[in-house]
Short mmCIF file of C-alpha atoms in Angstrom, two decimals:
data_model
loop_
_atom_site.label_atom_id
_atom_site.label_comp_id
_atom_site.label_asym_id
_atom_site.label_seq_id
_atom_site.Cartn_x
_atom_site.Cartn_y
_atom_site.Cartn_z
CA UNK A 1 0.28 0.01 -0.04
CA UNK A 2 0.94 3.17 -0.71
CA UNK A 3 -0.48 6.91 0.29
CA UNK A 4 0.76 11.15 0.11
CA UNK A 5 -0.89 13.53 1.68
CA UNK A 6 -2.69 17.31 0.58
CA UNK A 7 -1.56 19.76 2.22
CA UNK A 8 -3.90 22.13 2.41
CA UNK A 9 -1.82 25.88 3.11
CA UNK A 10 0.79 27.19 0.54
CA UNK A 11 4.33 26.93 2.73
CA UNK A 12 5.19 23.67 0.33
CA UNK A 13 4.97 24.98 -2.88
CA UNK A 14 5.57 22.76 -5.31
CA UNK A 15 5.99 19.24 -4.95
CA UNK A 16 4.68 16.30 -2.49
CA UNK A 17 3.72 17.69 1.12
CA UNK A 18 6.45 17.39 4.22
CA UNK A 19 4.86 17.41 7.48
CA UNK A 20 7.61 19.26 8.94
CA UNK A 21 7.73 22.03 6.17
CA UNK A 22 4.59 22.97 6.56
CA UNK A 23 3.08 21.71 9.83
CA UNK A 24 -0.45 21.67 8.42
CA UNK A 25 -1.74 18.33 6.64
CA UNK A 26 -4.92 17.90 5.86
CA UNK A 27 -6.18 14.45 4.58
CA UNK A 28 -3.70 11.78 3.27
CA UNK A 29 -4.55 8.91 0.05
CA UNK A 30 -4.38 5.47 0.42
CA UNK A 31 -3.45 3.24 -2.73
CA UNK A 32 -3.36 0.12 -2.84
CA UNK A 33 -0.11 -1.15 -5.46
CA UNK A 34 -2.03 -2.77 -8.45
CA UNK A 35 -5.03 0.03 -7.41
CA UNK A 36 -6.42 2.27 -10.84
CA UNK A 37 -8.21 5.09 -9.58
CA UNK A 38 -10.38 6.90 -13.05
CA UNK A 39 -8.82 10.10 -13.57
CA UNK A 40 -11.27 12.77 -11.16
CA UNK A 41 -11.35 9.70 -8.27
CA UNK A 42 -9.22 11.02 -6.02
CA UNK A 43 -10.64 14.70 -7.00
CA UNK A 44 -13.98 13.90 -6.08
CA UNK A 45 -12.82 11.93 -2.61
CA UNK A 46 -11.61 15.65 -1.73
CA UNK A 47 -14.36 17.10 -2.76
CA UNK A 48 -16.61 15.46 -0.19
CA UNK A 49 -14.85 15.66 2.77
CA UNK A 50 -14.14 20.01 2.06
CA UNK A 51 -18.07 19.92 2.55
CA UNK A 52 -17.65 18.82 5.35
CA UNK A 53 -16.04 19.36 8.07
CA UNK A 54 -16.62 16.05 10.09
CA UNK A 55 -16.63 13.55 7.64
CA UNK A 56 -13.41 11.97 8.67
CA UNK A 57 -13.19 9.62 5.58
CA UNK A 58 -14.81 8.56 2.20
CA UNK A 59 -14.12 6.11 -0.02
CA UNK A 60 -14.93 5.82 -3.52
CA UNK A 61 -16.31 3.18 -5.59
CA UNK A 62 -13.87 -0.27 -6.16
CA UNK A 63 -14.67 -1.81 -9.37
CA UNK A 64 -12.97 -5.25 -10.21
CA UNK A 65 -9.93 -5.16 -12.48
CA UNK A 66 -10.52 -7.26 -15.78
CA UNK A 67 -7.62 -9.32 -16.99
CA UNK A 68 -6.57 -8.09 -19.99
CA UNK A 69 -9.50 -5.28 -19.93
CA UNK A 70 -11.02 -8.47 -21.64
CA UNK A 71 -15.36 -8.58 -20.27
CA UNK A 72 -15.55 -11.63 -21.61
CA UNK A 73 -13.75 -12.99 -18.59
CA UNK A 74 -17.10 -12.41 -16.21
CA UNK A 75 -18.56 -14.55 -18.18
CA UNK A 76 -15.61 -17.62 -18.77
CA UNK A 77 -14.21 -17.79 -15.15
CA UNK A 78 -16.65 -18.37 -11.71
CA UNK A 79 -14.36 -17.31 -10.05
CA UNK A 80 -13.33 -13.48 -11.74
CA UNK A 81 -17.56 -13.34 -12.20
CA UNK A 82 -18.86 -13.91 -8.50
CA UNK A 83 -16.25 -11.53 -7.79
CA UNK A 84 -17.74 -8.67 -10.42
CA UNK A 85 -21.30 -9.47 -9.39
CA UNK A 86 -19.59 -9.27 -5.24
CA UNK A 87 -17.71 -5.64 -5.26
CA UNK A 88 -20.47 -4.37 -7.90
CA UNK A 89 -23.59 -5.73 -4.99
CA UNK A 90 -21.25 -4.42 -2.11
CA UNK A 91 -21.57 -0.76 -3.59
CA UNK A 92 -24.75 -0.73 -4.94
CA UNK A 93 -26.68 -1.55 -1.44
CA UNK A 94 -24.17 -1.84 2.11
CA UNK A 95 -22.27 1.41 1.14
CA UNK A 96 -24.95 4.01 0.30
CA UNK A 97 -26.33 2.53 2.92
CA UNK A 98 -23.34 2.34 6.02
CA UNK A 99 -23.07 6.26 4.14
CA UNK A 100 -26.93 7.55 5.49
CA UNK A 101 -26.06 6.18 9.29
CA UNK A 102 -23.11 7.82 9.32
CA UNK A 103 -20.17 4.35 10.01
CA UNK A 104 -18.96 2.90 7.15
CA UNK A 105 -17.31 -0.60 8.41
CA UNK A 106 -14.16 -0.56 6.62
CA UNK A 107 -12.94 2.59 3.94
CA UNK A 108 -11.13 0.09 2.09
CA UNK A 109 -6.65 0.69 2.61
CA UNK A 110 -7.57 -0.04 -1.26
CA UNK A 111 -8.73 3.53 -2.03
CA UNK A 112 -9.78 5.63 0.92
CA UNK A 113 -8.89 8.63 2.09
CA UNK A 114 -8.85 10.55 5.24
CA UNK A 115 -8.96 14.05 7.31
CA UNK A 116 -5.06 14.14 9.38
CA UNK A 117 -6.30 15.16 12.47
CA UNK A 118 -9.08 13.32 12.66
CA UNK A 119 -6.92 10.10 12.55
CA UNK A 120 -4.14 12.18 14.44
CA UNK A 121 -6.53 13.04 17.09
CA UNK A 122 -5.16 16.85 16.35
CA UNK A 123 -7.10 19.52 18.74
CA UNK A 124 -7.70 17.23 21.98
CA UNK A 125 -6.80 18.29 25.08
CA UNK A 126 -8.27 15.01 27.02
CA UNK A 127 -4.56 13.14 27.51
CA UNK A 128 -7.41 10.08 28.05
CA UNK A 129 -7.98 10.71 24.16
CA UNK A 130 -6.39 7.60 22.05
CA UNK A 131 -5.45 8.48 18.07
CA UNK A 132 -7.28 6.25 15.77
CA UNK A 133 -3.97 5.89 14.56
CA UNK A 134 -1.86 4.10 17.96
CA UNK A 135 -4.86 1.83 17.21
CA UNK A 136 -4.42 1.37 13.83
CA UNK A 137 -0.82 0.76 14.65
CA UNK A 138 -0.77 -1.51 17.18
CA UNK A 139 0.15 -4.90 15.95
CA UNK A 140 2.78 -2.96 14.96
CA UNK A 141 4.41 -0.56 16.95
CA UNK A 142 2.76 -1.90 20.24
CA UNK A 143 6.20 -3.68 22.18
CA UNK A 144 3.85 -6.26 24.06
CA UNK A 145 1.23 -7.41 21.26
CA UNK A 146 3.55 -6.56 18.48
CA UNK A 147 3.79 -10.03 15.74
CA UNK A 148 7.20 -9.13 15.67
CA UNK A 149 7.84 -8.66 18.39
CA UNK A 150 11.15 -11.17 20.46
CA UNK A 151 8.29 -11.69 23.39
CA UNK A 152 4.57 -11.85 21.72
CA UNK A 153 1.68 -11.53 23.33
CA UNK A 154 -0.99 -10.65 21.38
CA UNK A 155 -2.94 -13.45 21.85
CA UNK A 156 -5.80 -15.01 18.63
CA UNK A 157 -8.40 -12.14 19.26
CA UNK A 158 -6.31 -9.14 18.23
CA UNK A 159 -3.74 -11.20 15.85
CA UNK A 160 -6.96 -12.19 13.48
CA UNK A 161 -8.58 -8.63 14.47
CA UNK A 162 -5.87 -7.01 13.83
CA UNK A 163 -5.80 -8.43 10.12
CA UNK A 164 -8.92 -6.26 9.12
CA UNK A 165 -6.46 -2.66 11.26
CA UNK A 166 -9.03 -0.43 8.81
CA UNK A 167 -12.08 -1.55 10.25
CA UNK A 168 -10.93 -0.72 13.73
CA UNK A 169 -8.95 2.34 12.86
CA UNK A 170 -13.14 3.47 10.97
CA UNK A 171 -13.86 2.43 14.12
CA UNK A 172 -11.95 4.54 16.44
CA UNK A 173 -12.05 7.07 13.96
CA UNK A 174 -15.91 7.62 14.72
CA UNK A 175 -15.91 6.96 17.85
CA UNK A 176 -13.53 9.18 18.74
CA UNK A 177 -14.44 10.88 22.54
CA UNK A 178 -15.10 14.28 21.87
CA UNK A 179 -16.24 14.54 18.39
CA UNK A 180 -19.36 13.28 15.28
CA UNK A 181 -16.95 12.46 13.09
CA UNK A 182 -18.59 9.99 9.92
CA UNK A 183 -17.36 8.39 7.34
CA UNK A 184 -19.32 8.57 3.42
CA UNK A 185 -19.40 6.87 0.44
CA UNK A 186 -18.42 9.07 -2.73
CA UNK A 187 -19.69 7.26 -6.14
CA UNK A 188 -18.55 8.90 -8.65
CA UNK A 189 -14.97 8.41 -6.80
CA UNK A 190 -13.43 4.27 -8.88
CA UNK A 191 -10.57 2.49 -8.44
CA UNK A 192 -9.99 -0.39 -10.81
CA UNK A 193 -8.12 -3.41 -8.26
CA UNK A 194 -6.55 -6.90 -9.07
CA UNK A 195 -8.92 -10.00 -7.83
CA UNK A 196 -7.21 -13.14 -7.62
CA UNK A 197 -8.27 -15.21 -10.80
CA UNK A 198 -8.10 -18.85 -9.11
CA UNK A 199 -10.39 -20.19 -5.95
CA UNK A 200 -7.28 -21.11 -4.31
CA UNK A 201 -5.60 -17.99 -4.26
CA UNK A 202 -9.42 -16.65 -3.69
CA UNK A 203 -10.45 -18.44 -0.28
CA UNK A 204 -6.63 -17.03 1.03
CA UNK A 205 -7.18 -13.38 0.70
CA UNK A 206 -11.41 -14.47 1.91
CA UNK A 207 -9.58 -16.49 4.97
CA UNK A 208 -8.06 -13.43 6.34
CA UNK A 209 -10.76 -11.33 5.46
CA UNK A 210 -13.77 -13.27 7.07
CA UNK A 211 -11.65 -13.68 10.68
CA UNK A 212 -10.09 -9.76 10.29
CA UNK A 213 -13.80 -8.19 9.21
CA UNK A 214 -15.37 -10.89 12.38
CA UNK A 215 -13.21 -10.10 15.29
CA UNK A 216 -13.50 -6.60 14.23
CA UNK A 217 -17.12 -6.58 14.36
CA UNK A 218 -17.45 -8.64 17.47
CA UNK A 219 -14.43 -5.97 19.02
CA UNK A 220 -17.16 -2.36 17.66
CA UNK A 221 -20.28 -4.50 19.32
CA UNK A 222 -19.01 -4.51 21.71
CA UNK A 223 -17.78 -0.42 22.28
CA UNK A 224 -19.96 0.68 20.04
CA UNK A 225 -21.74 1.88 23.59
CA UNK A 226 -18.48 4.13 23.07
CA UNK A 227 -20.47 6.21 20.53
CA UNK A 228 -23.85 6.40 22.54
CA UNK A 229 -21.54 8.33 26.01
CA UNK A 230 -18.22 9.76 24.32
CA UNK A 231 -18.98 11.65 22.02
CA UNK A 232 -20.99 13.90 20.55
CA UNK A 233 -23.24 13.13 17.53
CA UNK A 234 -26.73 14.59 17.51
CA UNK A 235 -29.97 12.22 18.70
CA UNK A 236 -30.63 12.42 15.61
CA UNK A 237 -27.40 10.01 14.28
CA UNK A 238 -27.29 8.61 17.02
CA UNK A 239 -30.22 7.47 16.47
CA UNK A 240 -29.51 5.88 13.31
CA UNK A 241 -26.48 3.75 14.42
CA UNK A 242 -28.43 2.54 17.35
CA UNK A 243 -30.44 0.82 14.48
CA UNK A 244 -27.00 0.69 12.16
CA UNK A 245 -25.67 -1.46 15.51
CA UNK A 246 -29.09 -3.79 15.11
CA UNK A 247 -28.44 -4.26 11.86
CA UNK A 248 -24.86 -5.50 12.70
CA UNK A 249 -26.04 -8.04 15.04
CA UNK A 250 -28.12 -9.81 13.08
CA UNK A 251 -25.68 -9.79 10.19
CA UNK A 252 -22.93 -11.50 12.45
CA UNK A 253 -25.80 -14.29 13.33
CA UNK A 254 -26.11 -14.67 9.98
CA UNK A 255 -22.76 -14.61 9.09
CA UNK A 256 -22.29 -17.73 12.09
CA UNK A 257 -25.63 -19.86 10.86
CA UNK A 258 -24.98 -19.48 7.06
CA UNK A 259 -22.87 -23.31 7.02
CA UNK A 260 -25.50 -24.83 9.31
CA UNK A 261 -28.84 -21.82 6.86
CA UNK A 262 -27.12 -24.16 3.94
CA UNK A 263 -27.86 -27.63 4.38
CA UNK A 264 -31.57 -27.36 5.93
CA UNK A 265 -33.10 -25.80 2.46
CA UNK A 266 -30.97 -28.54 1.03
CA UNK A 267 -32.44 -30.92 2.95
CA UNK A 268 -36.03 -28.95 2.72
CA UNK A 269 -35.63 -28.77 -0.35
CA UNK A 270 -34.37 -32.52 -1.75
CA UNK A 271 -37.43 -34.01 0.93
CA UNK A 272 -40.70 -32.04 -0.36
CA UNK A 273 -40.33 -31.05 -3.89
CA UNK A 274 -41.18 -34.19 -5.14
CA UNK A 275 -42.78 -36.98 -3.65
CA UNK A 276 -41.50 -39.39 -1.13
CA UNK A 277 -40.25 -43.12 -4.20
CA UNK A 278 -38.86 -45.29 -3.02
CA UNK A 279 -35.93 -45.33 -6.23
CA UNK A 280 -35.56 -40.57 -4.92
CA UNK A 281 -35.31 -41.59 -1.54
CA UNK A 282 -32.65 -43.58 -2.68
CA UNK A 283 -31.40 -40.49 -4.31
CA UNK A 284 -31.67 -38.35 -1.17
CA UNK A 285 -29.59 -40.51 0.06
CA UNK A 286 -27.32 -40.10 -2.01
CA UNK A 287 -27.14 -36.72 -2.05
CA UNK A 288 -26.68 -36.12 1.33
CA UNK A 289 -24.16 -38.31 2.29
CA UNK A 290 -22.09 -36.76 -0.88
CA UNK A 291 -22.97 -32.75 1.13
CA UNK A 292 -21.29 -34.56 4.45
CA UNK A 293 -18.75 -36.08 2.72
CA UNK A 294 -18.18 -32.83 0.94
CA UNK A 295 -17.89 -31.11 4.57
CA UNK A 296 -15.65 -33.56 6.86
CA UNK A 297 -13.16 -32.75 3.28
CA UNK A 298 -14.17 -29.07 3.90
CA UNK A 299 -12.52 -28.90 7.65
CA UNK A 300 -9.58 -31.83 7.43
CA UNK A 301 -8.10 -29.31 5.29
CA UNK A 302 -9.35 -26.39 6.54
CA UNK A 303 -7.56 -27.48 9.79
CA UNK A 304 -3.74 -26.96 9.17
CA UNK A 305 -3.37 -26.97 5.56
CA UNK A 306 -3.28 -24.18 4.04
CA UNK A 307 -5.62 -23.49 0.26
CA UNK A 308 -2.29 -22.99 -1.87
CA UNK A 309 -1.51 -26.28 -2.08
CA UNK A 310 -4.58 -27.98 -1.40
CA UNK A 311 -6.38 -26.45 -4.42
CA UNK A 312 -6.88 -29.87 -6.59
CA UNK A 313 -9.14 -31.02 -3.53
CA UNK A 314 -11.21 -27.03 -2.75
CA UNK A 315 -11.32 -27.20 -6.47
CA UNK A 316 -12.91 -30.60 -6.04
CA UNK A 317 -15.31 -29.30 -2.89
CA UNK A 318 -16.54 -26.48 -5.54
CA UNK A 319 -17.02 -28.63 -7.65
CA UNK A 320 -18.58 -30.95 -6.18
CA UNK A 321 -20.78 -28.24 -4.33
CA UNK A 322 -21.94 -26.95 -7.30
CA UNK A 323 -23.32 -30.13 -9.11
CA UNK A 324 -25.26 -30.58 -5.49
CA UNK A 325 -26.97 -27.06 -5.69
CA UNK A 326 -27.32 -27.08 -9.31
CA UNK A 327 -29.79 -30.67 -8.56
CA UNK A 328 -31.18 -29.17 -5.49
CA UNK A 329 -32.02 -26.38 -8.25
CA UNK A 330 -33.37 -28.23 -10.15
CA UNK A 331 -35.67 -30.14 -8.44
CA UNK A 332 -37.07 -27.36 -7.08
CA UNK A 333 -38.18 -25.93 -10.68
CA UNK A 334 -39.70 -29.97 -11.85
CA UNK A 335 -41.41 -28.99 -8.53
CA UNK A 336 -43.07 -26.51 -9.64
CA UNK A 337 -44.08 -27.29 -13.66
CA UNK A 338 -45.50 -30.57 -11.35
CA UNK A 339 -47.46 -28.28 -9.57
CA UNK A 340 -48.61 -26.02 -11.46
CA UNK A 341 -52.02 -27.93 -13.19
CA UNK A 342 -53.42 -25.60 -15.86
CA UNK A 343 -57.13 -26.98 -16.50
CA UNK A 344 -58.35 -24.79 -19.81
CA UNK A 345 -62.08 -24.30 -21.04
CA UNK A 346 -63.98 -23.37 -24.41
CA UNK A 347 -67.07 -21.69 -23.50
CA UNK A 348 -69.43 -19.88 -25.68
CA UNK A 349 -67.84 -16.51 -24.44
CA UNK A 350 -63.59 -16.43 -24.88
CA UNK A 351 -60.95 -18.75 -23.18
CA UNK A 352 -61.09 -19.45 -19.77
CA UNK A 353 -57.65 -20.43 -18.54
CA UNK A 354 -57.35 -21.13 -14.38
CA UNK A 355 -54.07 -22.71 -12.76
CA UNK A 356 -54.08 -24.36 -10.09
CA UNK A 357 -51.01 -24.19 -7.19
CA UNK A 358 -50.86 -26.94 -4.84
CA UNK A 359 -50.28 -26.04 -0.99
CA UNK A 360 -48.12 -29.20 0.10
CA UNK A 361 -45.31 -28.07 -0.59
CA UNK A 362 -44.63 -25.34 1.17
CA UNK A 363 -41.51 -25.47 2.08
CA UNK A 364 -39.86 -25.19 -1.12
CA UNK A 365 -42.10 -22.61 -2.00
CA UNK A 366 -41.37 -20.96 0.05
CA UNK A 367 -37.52 -20.67 -1.10
CA UNK A 368 -38.41 -20.37 -4.60
CA UNK A 369 -39.93 -17.65 -3.16
CA UNK A 370 -37.03 -16.37 -1.41
CA UNK A 371 -34.91 -15.98 -4.35
CA UNK A 372 -36.47 -14.41 -6.39
CA UNK A 373 -37.27 -11.90 -3.93
CA UNK A 374 -34.10 -11.77 -3.81
CA UNK A 375 -32.88 -11.54 -7.12
CA UNK A 376 -35.21 -9.21 -7.97
CA UNK A 377 -33.47 -6.25 -4.86
CA UNK A 378 -30.51 -7.12 -6.57
CA UNK A 379 -31.22 -6.60 -10.27
CA UNK A 380 -34.01 -3.49 -9.19
CA UNK A 381 -31.02 -1.72 -6.78
CA UNK A 382 -28.40 -2.28 -9.45
CA UNK A 383 -30.69 -0.41 -12.24
CA UNK A 384 -30.96 2.27 -9.32
CA UNK A 385 -27.44 2.88 -10.03
CA UNK A 386 -27.09 2.09 -13.49
CA UNK A 387 -24.87 -0.70 -13.25
CA UNK A 388 -27.37 -3.23 -14.23
CA UNK A 389 -25.49 -5.36 -17.21
CA UNK A 390 -22.99 -6.18 -15.09
CA UNK A 391 -24.80 -7.40 -12.34
CA UNK A 392 -27.24 -9.44 -14.61
CA UNK A 393 -24.50 -10.89 -16.93
CA UNK A 394 -22.24 -12.30 -12.64
CA UNK A 395 -24.99 -13.55 -11.78
CA UNK A 396 -25.29 -16.91 -12.76
CA UNK A 397 -21.06 -17.39 -12.04
CA UNK A 398 -22.50 -15.96 -8.02
CA UNK A 399 -25.17 -18.77 -8.22
CA UNK A 400 -22.25 -21.13 -9.29
CA UNK A 401 -19.77 -20.20 -6.49
CA UNK A 402 -21.95 -19.58 -4.09
CA UNK A 403 -22.04 -22.82 -2.52
CA UNK A 404 -18.98 -22.56 -2.52
CA UNK A 405 -18.91 -18.95 -0.52
CA UNK A 406 -21.24 -20.20 1.85
CA UNK A 407 -20.13 -23.93 2.83
CA UNK A 408 -16.12 -23.54 1.20
CA UNK A 409 -15.53 -20.12 3.89
CA UNK A 410 -16.35 -20.53 7.00
CA UNK A 411 -14.96 -23.30 8.51
CA UNK A 412 -11.23 -22.15 6.46
CA UNK A 413 -11.74 -18.81 8.82
CA UNK A 414 -12.21 -19.59 12.33
CA UNK A 415 -10.30 -23.41 12.05
CA UNK A 416 -7.25 -21.71 10.99
CA UNK A 417 -7.38 -18.68 13.14
CA UNK A 418 -3.98 -20.09 15.15
CA UNK A 419 -2.44 -19.25 11.00
CA UNK A 420 -1.84 -15.77 11.25
CA UNK A 421 -0.57 -14.09 7.13
CA UNK A 422 -1.74 -11.16 4.42
CA UNK A 423 -3.25 -14.36 2.35
CA UNK A 424 -0.48 -12.26 -0.20
CA UNK A 425 0.07 -14.82 -3.75
CA UNK A 426 2.34 -17.36 -3.55
CA UNK A 427 5.35 -15.61 -5.80
CA UNK A 428 9.23 -16.77 -6.85
CA UNK A 429 12.20 -14.37 -6.22
CA UNK A 430 11.51 -12.37 -8.97
CA UNK A 431 8.16 -12.07 -7.89
CA UNK A 432 6.24 -14.04 -10.64
CA UNK A 433 2.57 -14.89 -9.12
CA UNK A 434 3.24 -19.21 -8.99
CA UNK A 435 0.09 -20.44 -7.17
#
């Protein structure tokens, strides 16, 4: 990651700003290596903070940089296509809502900007105020909590929490004592970033992201009362943040139970979609056994193996989950066709068509209706933000990879909580990516 500082003073003149020379730093901009901002993206971030002094940080849209700028990649590579979908939906639904509420859980280090005074706690005379930037570098500069220290006393909780140090920084800014800072999303500030092209690299990256975000979210929930007690946010803002707190609690619960939820949906569809004939019961048992076996393999792989070195096994598990849920979807479709009976009559005055739907299979029907509502919400939101085409084009890729995201990523993350790394690609001495 690289960064530079924008200066609000004319003391420095042309060239990079030097804090020692002017002492009047205004903003700091973070740009990851491999991230390419569009021509006016940085200016749009600066303009957003110029409009409101309470905006202590902001971020723009992180878009996927397709290999060789080939749009067909997101259609032919499910790993890339699913990430395009995730990035688009995140910036169409999550970021705007969090920005309106005032607290964005994470300003991506790949492309974001901060008000320098908010980072350093400048202007505060209270000795009990700990600058947010100190929290950001806690795992590096605190001798009792450093990963590089010879006397490493950092707990696994802190080690995983600081994998998402940008999330810790965002919370500490909003919860700064005696301030009413908030974070903002700037839609017209776009930057393109490189993403993993292979499943094993994606799992390694998301292991770090999931562990860091989960532990950082628990840290935020445990310290959320500070926002209501020590900050100077308005009553209205605190009400919005209270709503966001409820949203976070629900999100943590969903994340914790997502593995079991997917299995329940799978069993529900298979058990209720078609009549219980002997042949179909045998098929159900076989599919359920394959699901359980695949999940057991994932748990074994997650205990002490790096996704980079077990990529073939993870690829097999991903294909297995995709086939299982593809089969369940096909069964659901057949069930729907079988339960809808159309009768036609030809009276003297026109045609009367009567449609009767069986109500004995409400479980699968509820699953189907819920899925259709979710898809409709995705497409509607994407249309509002002018992102209908990429979202619609990559929805099938995301559908293929969704069972992998739900069943492979959760076990990989907590079971390897003891192994703290940055999830970076493996390269040789010349920097060439090996896997």
